[in-house]
Amino acid sequence: MDGDAQRAVRLADGRELIYFDDGPGHDRSARDRRDLPPFAPSSQLRLDPLLDEWVIVAAHRQHRTNLPAADACPLCPSAGGRRTEIPAPGYHVVTFENRYPSLGGPPAGGRCEVVCFTDEHGSSFSALPDRRLATVARAWTHRTRELSRLPGVRYVFVFENRGDEIGATLQHPHGQIYAYPFVPSRVARAAEVARRYREERGGCLPCAVVAAERAGGRVVAETGRFVAFVPEAARWPFEVHIHPLRHAASLPDLAEDEQAELMALYRDVLRRFEGLFERPAPYMAHLDQAPVGGDAGLAHLSMRVFTPRRAADKLKYLAASESGAGAFINDVLPEDAARMLRVAGSSGPGAV
Ligand SMILES: [Zn+2]
């Protein structure tokens, strides 16, 4: 599929853009005819010495595009004389370097990319057909592999922020990929906890947690090879973790048919979120994958998705306890959340 169904081009300021198509035979040769200043990101990494934790300072992002009108969306295809980030008049999936990246440039290193899931501005990930899910999985896998090979990159983080309630600045269906030049602290801590478990008790800690959760009362949905559950100690009102039943460290470790099953279950969970309340739920979602060059036995692939919406008209905010002390307070019993999500799958507007 890597021939006709994939094409890399350069944008006017030198950034790389790659088209991933559902199949061959699409013309993606259009050139970017915009007059853009040279791409020169200037982020800085600063170490908080008290917590031994990296902070990214990206002051150039202050003036990035914020909630543009639909007819000024930079992620729609270029059409009708309007030139956007995507030169072609239509596309399936594209990835490209973020024009306003949090990472990148000589001082910080790393790279930030945008992933557009569809050229339909008003659509959403939850509405993508199976064929497109496969193309998204192919793009995520390709970028995980390629970004892991960049000098200095230590962790590739695939994620989506959806909804202006949680700060997404563009409504067009899209996610992002951050290639960090360090292992983020939560990832490093999880690896350390898994290492301790392996030394003391043997085996993979996340695999043990998955087995325990499958036997518990918080499973939301299960397919032949994957399970989605609300974890016992969920931090967010509605939080779901999706795990393979076998041990796998990263998305590229999964076979194509396994990826298809994972993506379909993820879409199913998003539809359940939509079925919870009378309006679309804002959400954050991400892939947990192995750090670059890390111990693959310690990392365990999972997808995590959560919404800060705790009731139809209420959002959870990260206040002093969460932001200041790092102690989450969840207002919804995880068992209730799991039950509501199970019901949402059978009766909600997004039911399949
Ligand atoms: Zn758009």
mmCIF file of C-alpha atoms and ligand atoms in Angstrom:
data_model
loop_
_atom_site.group_PDB
_atom_site.id
_atom_site.type_symbol
_atom_site.label_atom_id
_atom_site.label_comp_id
_atom_site.label_asym_id
_atom_site.label_seq_id
_atom_site.Cartn_x
_atom_site.Cartn_y
_atom_site.Cartn_z
ATOM 1 C CA MET A 1 0.000 0.000 0.000
ATOM 2 C CA ASP A 2 2.987 2.286 0.356
ATOM 3 C CA GLY A 3 3.189 3.181 -3.336
ATOM 4 C CA ASP A 4 0.216 4.937 -4.852
ATOM 5 C CA ALA A 5 -1.627 5.245 -1.568
ATOM 6 C CA GLN A 6 1.053 7.385 0.053
ATOM 7 C CA ARG A 7 2.767 10.551 -1.168
ATOM 8 C CA ALA A 8 5.093 12.994 0.600
ATOM 9 C CA VAL A 9 5.304 16.646 -0.510
ATOM 10 C CA ARG A 10 6.901 19.838 0.819
ATOM 11 C CA LEU A 11 4.821 22.836 1.867
ATOM 12 C CA ALA A 12 5.866 26.352 0.805
ATOM 13 C CA ASP A 13 7.861 26.899 4.014
ATOM 14 C CA GLY A 14 9.684 23.574 3.783
ATOM 15 C CA ARG A 15 7.531 21.496 6.128
ATOM 16 C CA GLU A 16 6.832 17.877 5.178
ATOM 17 C CA LEU A 17 3.272 16.709 4.426
ATOM 18 C CA ILE A 18 2.285 13.093 3.676
ATOM 19 C CA TYR A 19 -0.964 11.971 2.073
ATOM 20 C CA PHE A 20 -2.209 8.543 3.189
ATOM 21 C CA ASP A 21 -5.040 7.406 0.911
ATOM 22 C CA ASP A 22 -7.668 4.709 1.404
ATOM 23 C CA GLY A 23 -6.467 3.227 -1.899
ATOM 24 C CA PRO A 24 -4.386 4.073 -4.976
ATOM 25 C CA GLY A 25 -5.381 6.307 -7.866
ATOM 26 C CA HIS A 26 -5.789 9.727 -6.255
ATOM 27 C CA ASP A 27 -3.972 12.780 -7.586
ATOM 28 C CA ARG A 28 -2.185 14.509 -4.700
ATOM 29 C CA SER A 29 0.312 16.420 -6.837
ATOM 30 C CA ALA A 30 -1.036 19.954 -6.163
ATOM 31 C CA ARG A 31 1.688 22.399 -5.082
ATOM 32 C CA ASP A 32 1.479 24.731 -2.107
ATOM 33 C CA ARG A 33 1.345 28.182 -3.729
ATOM 34 C CA ARG A 34 1.199 30.232 -0.538
ATOM 35 C CA ASP A 35 3.871 32.791 0.269
ATOM 36 C CA LEU A 36 4.957 31.669 3.740
ATOM 37 C CA PRO A 37 7.896 32.840 5.859
ATOM 38 C CA PRO A 38 10.528 30.124 6.431
ATOM 39 C CA PHE A 39 9.581 27.539 9.064
ATOM 40 C CA ALA A 40 11.724 28.263 12.113
ATOM 41 C CA PRO A 41 10.283 26.872 15.359
ATOM 42 C CA SER A 42 11.979 28.163 18.481
ATOM 43 C CA SER A 43 10.797 26.142 21.459
ATOM 44 C CA GLN A 44 12.916 25.717 24.552
ATOM 45 C CA LEU A 45 13.159 22.869 27.028
ATOM 46 C CA ARG A 46 13.559 23.901 30.646
ATOM 47 C CA LEU A 47 14.106 21.504 33.516
ATOM 48 C CA ASP A 48 12.127 21.975 36.700
ATOM 49 C CA PRO A 49 14.906 21.035 39.141
ATOM 50 C CA LEU A 50 12.511 20.405 42.025
ATOM 51 C CA LEU A 51 10.593 17.659 40.217
ATOM 52 C CA ASP A 52 13.284 16.705 37.693
ATOM 53 C CA GLU A 53 10.654 17.262 34.996
ATOM 54 C CA TRP A 54 10.918 18.930 31.577
ATOM 55 C CA VAL A 55 8.730 21.907 30.685
ATOM 56 C CA ILE A 56 8.323 23.023 27.062
ATOM 57 C CA VAL A 57 8.303 26.783 26.510
ATOM 58 C CA ALA A 58 6.820 27.631 23.117
ATOM 59 C CA ALA A 59 6.145 31.339 23.182
ATOM 60 C CA HIS A 60 5.704 31.494 19.391
ATOM 61 C CA ARG A 61 2.457 29.533 19.806
ATOM 62 C CA GLN A 62 0.682 32.443 21.493
ATOM 63 C CA HIS A 63 -0.530 33.765 18.142
ATOM 64 C CA ARG A 64 -1.600 30.512 16.489
ATOM 65 C CA THR A 65 -4.943 30.186 14.741
ATOM 66 C CA ASN A 66 -7.698 29.996 17.345
ATOM 67 C CA LEU A 67 -11.186 28.675 16.555
ATOM 68 C CA PRO A 68 -11.442 30.025 12.984
ATOM 69 C CA ALA A 69 -14.785 30.113 11.143
ATOM 70 C CA ALA A 70 -15.479 26.996 9.066
ATOM 71 C CA ASP A 71 -14.691 28.870 5.849
ATOM 72 C CA ALA A 72 -11.250 29.835 7.180
ATOM 73 C CA CYS A 73 -10.265 26.386 8.454
ATOM 74 C CA PRO A 74 -6.580 25.670 7.731
ATOM 75 C CA LEU A 75 -7.199 21.877 7.770
ATOM 76 C CA CYS A 76 -9.799 21.802 4.989
ATOM 77 C CA PRO A 77 -8.416 21.006 1.513
ATOM 78 C CA SER A 78 -7.386 23.879 -0.776
ATOM 79 C CA ALA A 79 -10.379 24.613 -2.978
ATOM 80 C CA GLY A 80 -12.222 27.479 -4.609
ATOM 81 C CA GLY A 81 -9.204 29.800 -4.566
ATOM 82 C CA ARG A 82 -8.679 29.390 -0.821
ATOM 83 C CA ARG A 83 -5.282 28.003 0.139
ATOM 84 C CA THR A 84 -4.930 25.987 3.291
ATOM 85 C CA GLU A 85 -2.299 23.761 4.900
ATOM 86 C CA ILE A 86 -3.313 20.957 2.522
ATOM 87 C CA PRO A 87 -2.577 21.840 -1.134
ATOM 88 C CA ALA A 88 -4.735 19.079 -2.691
ATOM 89 C CA PRO A 89 -8.431 19.745 -3.447
ATOM 90 C CA GLY A 90 -9.364 16.650 -1.424
ATOM 91 C CA TYR A 91 -7.677 14.059 0.796
ATOM 92 C CA HIS A 92 -8.297 11.015 2.962
ATOM 93 C CA VAL A 93 -5.694 11.251 5.764
ATOM 94 C CA VAL A 94 -2.765 13.669 5.890
ATOM 95 C CA THR A 95 0.035 14.207 8.364
ATOM 96 C CA PHE A 96 2.215 17.296 8.351
ATOM 97 C CA GLU A 97 4.556 19.259 10.567
ATOM 98 C CA ASN A 98 2.642 21.666 12.781
ATOM 99 C CA ARG A 99 3.125 25.271 11.688
ATOM 100 C CA TYR A 100 2.969 26.336 15.339
ATOM 101 C CA PRO A 101 4.761 23.438 17.046
ATOM 102 C CA SER A 102 5.387 22.950 20.745
ATOM 103 C CA LEU A 103 8.606 21.139 19.888
ATOM 104 C CA GLY A 104 11.181 21.465 17.144
ATOM 105 C CA GLY A 105 14.002 23.795 16.217
ATOM 106 C CA PRO A 106 17.620 23.637 17.336
ATOM 107 C CA PRO A 107 17.186 24.495 21.037
ATOM 108 C CA ALA A 108 14.437 21.963 21.836
ATOM 109 C CA GLY A 109 14.608 19.235 19.192
ATOM 110 C CA GLY A 110 11.700 16.887 18.639
ATOM 111 C CA ARG A 111 8.854 17.401 16.226
ATOM 112 C CA CYS A 112 5.107 18.086 16.256
ATOM 113 C CA GLU A 113 2.779 16.827 13.564
ATOM 114 C CA VAL A 114 -0.910 17.244 12.779
ATOM 115 C CA VAL A 115 -2.995 14.278 11.562
ATOM 116 C CA CYS A 116 -6.221 15.064 9.694
ATOM 117 C CA PHE A 117 -8.637 12.122 9.662
ATOM 118 C CA THR A 118 -10.953 13.338 6.889
ATOM 119 C CA ASP A 119 -11.378 16.336 4.583
ATOM 120 C CA GLU A 120 -14.968 16.745 5.822
ATOM 121 C CA HIS A 121 -14.888 19.685 8.219
ATOM 122 C CA GLY A 122 -18.072 18.789 10.096
ATOM 123 C CA SER A 123 -17.294 15.107 10.609
ATOM 124 C CA SER A 124 -15.626 13.382 13.571
ATOM 125 C CA PHE A 125 -13.445 10.370 14.317
ATOM 126 C CA SER A 126 -16.514 8.524 15.592
ATOM 127 C CA ALA A 127 -18.101 8.801 12.124
ATOM 128 C CA LEU A 128 -15.162 7.351 10.155
ATOM 129 C CA PRO A 129 -15.878 4.171 8.137
ATOM 130 C CA ASP A 130 -13.778 1.002 8.605
ATOM 131 C CA ARG A 131 -11.709 1.682 5.529
ATOM 132 C CA ARG A 132 -10.661 5.104 6.864
ATOM 133 C CA LEU A 133 -9.869 3.669 10.298
ATOM 134 C CA ALA A 134 -7.374 1.371 8.540
ATOM 135 C CA THR A 135 -5.789 4.365 6.813
ATOM 136 C CA VAL A 136 -5.521 6.270 10.113
ATOM 137 C CA ALA A 137 -3.880 3.210 11.720
ATOM 138 C CA ARG A 138 -1.450 3.017 8.803
ATOM 139 C CA ALA A 139 -0.584 6.721 9.199
ATOM 140 C CA TRP A 140 -0.122 6.415 12.996
ATOM 141 C CA THR A 141 2.076 3.333 12.529
ATOM 142 C CA HIS A 142 4.166 4.949 9.793
ATOM 143 C CA ARG A 143 4.707 8.111 11.820
ATOM 144 C CA THR A 144 5.481 6.162 15.029
ATOM 145 C CA ARG A 145 8.189 4.256 13.144
ATOM 146 C CA GLU A 146 9.636 7.251 11.266
ATOM 147 C CA LEU A 147 9.575 9.745 14.140
ATOM 148 C CA SER A 148 11.213 7.152 16.431
ATOM 149 C CA ARG A 149 14.170 7.193 14.038
ATOM 150 C CA LEU A 150 14.750 10.965 14.238
ATOM 151 C CA PRO A 151 17.916 11.911 16.145
ATOM 152 C CA GLY A 152 17.213 12.640 19.790
ATOM 153 C CA VAL A 153 13.573 11.493 19.823
ATOM 154 C CA ARG A 154 12.784 9.458 22.944
ATOM 155 C CA TYR A 155 8.999 9.155 22.921
ATOM 156 C CA VAL A 156 6.281 9.325 20.245
ATOM 157 C CA PHE A 157 2.910 10.413 21.598
ATOM 158 C CA VAL A 158 -0.196 10.046 19.403
ATOM 159 C CA PHE A 159 -3.221 11.932 20.693
ATOM 160 C CA GLU A 160 -6.425 13.834 20.011
ATOM 161 C CA ASN A 161 -8.008 16.750 21.838
ATOM 162 C CA ARG A 162 -11.623 17.153 20.767
ATOM 163 C CA GLY A 163 -13.953 20.014 21.709
ATOM 164 C CA ASP A 164 -13.334 23.673 22.493
ATOM 165 C CA GLU A 165 -14.271 22.989 26.156
ATOM 166 C CA ILE A 166 -10.849 21.399 26.595
ATOM 167 C CA GLY A 167 -8.890 23.847 24.521
ATOM 168 C CA ALA A 168 -8.862 22.335 21.025
ATOM 169 C CA THR A 169 -8.260 25.387 18.830
ATOM 170 C CA LEU A 170 -9.480 23.830 15.566
ATOM 171 C CA GLN A 171 -12.782 22.006 15.055
ATOM 172 C CA HIS A 172 -11.810 20.069 11.922
ATOM 173 C CA PRO A 173 -11.401 16.351 12.844
ATOM 174 C CA HIS A 174 -7.713 15.991 13.594
ATOM 175 C CA GLY A 175 -5.218 14.650 16.074
ATOM 176 C CA GLN A 176 -1.575 15.338 16.754
ATOM 177 C CA ILE A 177 1.687 13.491 17.233
ATOM 178 C CA TYR A 178 4.426 14.803 19.505
ATOM 179 C CA ALA A 179 7.908 13.322 19.129
ATOM 180 C CA TYR A 180 9.484 14.309 22.451
ATOM 181 C CA PRO A 181 13.265 14.598 22.907
ATOM 182 C CA PHE A 182 12.751 13.168 26.416
ATOM 183 C CA VAL A 183 10.612 10.511 28.078
ATOM 184 C CA PRO A 184 7.654 12.380 29.641
ATOM 185 C CA SER A 185 7.436 11.948 33.395
ATOM 186 C CA ARG A 186 4.209 9.892 33.474
ATOM 187 C CA VAL A 187 5.644 7.435 30.930
ATOM 188 C CA ALA A 188 8.947 7.192 32.796
ATOM 189 C CA ARG A 189 7.153 6.601 36.084
ATOM 190 C CA ALA A 190 4.937 3.846 34.615
ATOM 191 C CA ALA A 191 8.063 2.087 33.274
ATOM 192 C CA GLU A 192 9.709 2.322 36.695
ATOM 193 C CA VAL A 193 6.632 0.894 38.467
ATOM 194 C CA ALA A 194 6.457 -1.946 35.887
ATOM 195 C CA ARG A 195 10.162 -2.668 36.379
ATOM 196 C CA ARG A 196 9.695 -2.942 40.136
ATOM 197 C CA TYR A 197 6.709 -5.278 39.659
ATOM 198 C CA ARG A 198 8.707 -7.508 37.298
ATOM 199 C CA GLU A 199 11.599 -7.710 39.747
ATOM 200 C CA GLU A 200 9.419 -8.440 42.759
ATOM 201 C CA ARG A 201 6.680 -10.632 41.278
ATOM 202 C CA GLY A 202 7.655 -11.384 37.674
ATOM 203 C CA GLY A 203 5.638 -10.716 34.514
ATOM 204 C CA CYS A 204 4.011 -7.630 33.012
ATOM 205 C CA LEU A 205 2.093 -5.354 35.373
ATOM 206 C CA PRO A 206 -0.353 -3.948 32.768
ATOM 207 C CA CYS A 207 -1.113 -7.534 31.612
ATOM 208 C CA ALA A 208 -1.931 -8.431 35.236
ATOM 209 C CA VAL A 209 -4.135 -5.343 35.569
ATOM 210 C CA VAL A 210 -5.987 -6.228 32.345
ATOM 211 C CA ALA A 211 -6.672 -9.751 33.650
ATOM 212 C CA ALA A 212 -8.010 -8.336 36.937
ATOM 213 C CA GLU A 213 -10.176 -5.736 35.173
ATOM 214 C CA ARG A 214 -11.690 -8.367 32.849
ATOM 215 C CA ALA A 215 -12.802 -10.284 35.913
ATOM 216 C CA GLY A 216 -14.233 -7.139 37.525
ATOM 217 C CA GLY A 217 -17.425 -5.173 36.918
ATOM 218 C CA ARG A 218 -16.086 -2.277 34.889
ATOM 219 C CA VAL A 219 -15.700 -3.784 31.408
ATOM 220 C CA VAL A 220 -17.430 -1.555 28.851
ATOM 221 C CA ALA A 221 -16.926 -3.705 25.740
ATOM 222 C CA GLU A 222 -14.784 -6.613 24.656
ATOM 223 C CA THR A 223 -13.855 -8.033 21.269
ATOM 224 C CA GLY A 224 -11.918 -11.218 20.570
ATOM 225 C CA ARG A 225 -8.524 -9.628 21.116
ATOM 226 C CA PHE A 226 -9.154 -6.323 22.936
ATOM 227 C CA VAL A 227 -10.964 -5.115 26.026
ATOM 228 C CA ALA A 228 -12.239 -1.646 26.999
ATOM 229 C CA PHE A 229 -12.799 -0.907 30.670
ATOM 230 C CA VAL A 230 -13.114 1.912 33.182
ATOM 231 C CA PRO A 231 -10.095 1.442 35.470
ATOM 232 C CA GLU A 232 -10.672 0.867 39.159
ATOM 233 C CA ALA A 233 -8.953 4.156 40.013
ATOM 234 C CA ALA A 234 -10.256 6.274 37.122
ATOM 235 C CA ARG A 235 -9.201 9.907 37.479
ATOM 236 C CA TRP A 236 -11.831 11.351 35.126
ATOM 237 C CA PRO A 237 -15.641 11.093 35.326
ATOM 238 C CA PHE A 238 -15.721 8.926 32.192
ATOM 239 C CA GLU A 239 -12.387 7.311 31.432
ATOM 240 C CA VAL A 240 -11.845 4.194 29.324
ATOM 241 C CA HIS A 241 -8.673 2.204 28.723
ATOM 242 C CA ILE A 242 -8.453 -0.124 25.724
ATOM 243 C CA HIS A 243 -5.882 -2.927 25.905
ATOM 244 C CA PRO A 244 -4.871 -5.836 23.701
ATOM 245 C CA LEU A 245 -5.379 -9.166 25.484
ATOM 246 C CA ARG A 246 -1.895 -10.256 24.420
ATOM 247 C CA HIS A 247 1.203 -8.318 25.331
ATOM 248 C CA ALA A 248 2.187 -5.730 22.713
ATOM 249 C CA ALA A 249 4.393 -2.707 23.305
ATOM 250 C CA SER A 250 3.476 -0.370 20.439
ATOM 251 C CA LEU A 251 1.068 0.068 17.532
ATOM 252 C CA PRO A 252 3.621 -1.185 14.950
ATOM 253 C CA ASP A 253 3.723 -4.511 16.893
ATOM 254 C CA LEU A 254 0.103 -5.234 15.944
ATOM 255 C CA ALA A 255 -0.844 -7.074 12.742
ATOM 256 C CA GLU A 256 -3.167 -5.260 10.332
ATOM 257 C CA ASP A 257 -6.246 -7.202 11.432
ATOM 258 C CA GLU A 258 -5.440 -6.541 15.091
ATOM 259 C CA GLN A 259 -5.149 -2.824 14.339
ATOM 260 C CA ALA A 260 -8.536 -2.931 12.601
ATOM 261 C CA GLU A 261 -10.108 -4.507 15.685
ATOM 262 C CA LEU A 262 -8.481 -1.941 18.003
ATOM 263 C CA MET A 263 -9.609 1.000 15.878
ATOM 264 C CA ALA A 264 -13.183 -0.307 15.661
ATOM 265 C CA LEU A 265 -13.328 -0.713 19.448
ATOM 266 C CA TYR A 266 -11.921 2.787 19.937
ATOM 267 C CA ARG A 267 -14.606 4.188 17.599
ATOM 268 C CA ASP A 268 -17.209 2.201 19.545
ATOM 269 C CA VAL A 269 -16.042 3.824 22.794
ATOM 270 C CA LEU A 270 -16.195 7.309 21.232
ATOM 271 C CA ARG A 271 -19.777 6.590 20.111
ATOM 272 C CA ARG A 272 -20.634 5.543 23.661
ATOM 273 C CA PHE A 273 -19.244 8.873 24.889
ATOM 274 C CA GLU A 274 -21.537 10.613 22.397
ATOM 275 C CA GLY A 275 -24.466 8.599 23.680
ATOM 276 C CA LEU A 276 -23.886 9.643 27.313
ATOM 277 C CA PHE A 277 -25.287 13.140 27.160
ATOM 278 C CA GLU A 278 -27.499 15.130 24.869
ATOM 279 C CA ARG A 279 -24.550 16.773 23.178
ATOM 280 C CA PRO A 280 -21.153 15.659 21.886
ATOM 281 C CA ALA A 281 -18.699 14.970 24.679
ATOM 282 C CA PRO A 282 -15.376 16.787 24.517
ATOM 283 C CA TYR A 283 -12.626 14.244 24.970
ATOM 284 C CA MET A 284 -8.905 13.641 25.146
ATOM 285 C CA ALA A 285 -7.494 10.409 23.772
ATOM 286 C CA HIS A 286 -4.004 9.031 23.423
ATOM 287 C CA LEU A 287 -1.921 5.980 22.655
ATOM 288 C CA ASP A 288 0.408 4.619 25.306
ATOM 289 C CA GLN A 289 3.418 3.157 23.541
ATOM 290 C CA ALA A 290 6.955 2.046 24.389
ATOM 291 C CA PRO A 291 9.621 4.764 24.644
ATOM 292 C CA VAL A 292 12.176 4.727 21.815
ATOM 293 C CA GLY A 293 14.872 2.181 22.613
ATOM 294 C CA GLY A 294 13.176 1.370 25.919
ATOM 295 C CA ASP A 295 12.566 -2.072 27.399
ATOM 296 C CA ALA A 296 9.625 -3.356 25.307
ATOM 297 C CA GLY A 297 8.814 -5.847 28.066
ATOM 298 C CA LEU A 298 8.021 -2.924 30.392
ATOM 299 C CA ALA A 299 5.813 -0.970 28.010
ATOM 300 C CA HIS A 300 2.294 -2.049 27.187
ATOM 301 C CA LEU A 301 0.252 -0.633 24.339
ATOM 302 C CA SER A 302 -3.078 0.893 25.280
ATOM 303 C CA MET A 303 -5.472 3.558 24.120
ATOM 304 C CA ARG A 304 -6.963 5.844 26.716
ATOM 305 C CA VAL A 305 -9.890 8.163 26.245
ATOM 306 C CA PHE A 306 -11.625 10.366 28.770
ATOM 307 C CA THR A 307 -14.041 13.233 28.906
ATOM 308 C CA PRO A 308 -14.053 15.977 31.524
ATOM 309 C CA ARG A 309 -17.877 16.152 31.169
ATOM 310 C CA ARG A 310 -19.346 14.733 34.380
ATOM 311 C CA ALA A 311 -22.969 15.676 33.660
ATOM 312 C CA ALA A 312 -24.832 17.206 30.709
ATOM 313 C CA ASP A 313 -24.098 20.737 31.938
ATOM 314 C CA LYS A 314 -21.021 20.226 34.124
ATOM 315 C CA LEU A 315 -17.315 19.921 33.359
ATOM 316 C CA LYS A 316 -14.587 18.714 35.659
ATOM 317 C CA TYR A 317 -11.710 21.173 35.975
ATOM 318 C CA LEU A 318 -8.227 20.428 37.185
ATOM 319 C CA ALA A 319 -8.233 22.565 40.318
ATOM 320 C CA ALA A 320 -5.846 22.921 43.253
ATOM 321 C CA SER A 321 -5.781 19.284 44.367
ATOM 322 C CA GLU A 322 -5.119 17.978 40.861
ATOM 323 C CA SER A 323 -2.895 20.824 39.627
ATOM 324 C CA GLY A 324 -1.155 21.687 42.859
ATOM 325 C CA ALA A 325 -0.835 18.341 44.632
ATOM 326 C CA GLY A 326 -1.256 15.862 41.776
ATOM 327 C CA ALA A 327 -4.141 14.148 43.608
ATOM 328 C CA PHE A 328 -7.190 13.565 41.405
ATOM 329 C CA ILE A 329 -10.713 13.695 42.782
ATOM 330 C CA ASN A 330 -13.286 11.838 40.668
ATOM 331 C CA ASP A 331 -16.939 12.781 41.183
ATOM 332 C CA VAL A 332 -18.301 9.683 39.433
ATOM 333 C CA LEU A 333 -18.053 6.128 40.793
ATOM 334 C CA PRO A 334 -16.088 4.165 38.124
ATOM 335 C CA GLU A 335 -18.591 1.270 38.377
ATOM 336 C CA ASP A 336 -21.445 3.697 37.573
ATOM 337 C CA ALA A 337 -19.456 5.199 34.700
ATOM 338 C CA ALA A 338 -18.881 1.708 33.236
ATOM 339 C CA ARG A 339 -22.573 0.847 33.532
ATOM 340 C CA MET A 340 -23.607 4.120 31.858
ATOM 341 C CA LEU A 341 -21.131 3.529 29.034
ATOM 342 C CA ARG A 342 -22.426 -0.006 28.501
ATOM 343 C CA VAL A 343 -25.975 1.336 28.232
ATOM 344 C CA ALA A 344 -24.895 4.220 25.983
ATOM 345 C CA GLY A 345 -23.680 1.657 23.458
ATOM 346 C CA SER A 346 -27.077 0.032 23.156
ATOM 347 C CA SER A 347 -29.386 3.036 23.170
ATOM 348 C CA GLY A 348 -27.387 6.206 22.488
ATOM 349 C CA PRO A 349 -27.587 8.197 19.248
ATOM 350 C CA GLY A 350 -24.256 6.725 18.171
ATOM 351 C CA ALA A 351 -25.309 3.112 18.748
ATOM 352 C CA VAL A 352 -24.074 0.594 16.199
HETATM 353 ZN ZN ZN B 1 -11.885 22.207 8.109
#
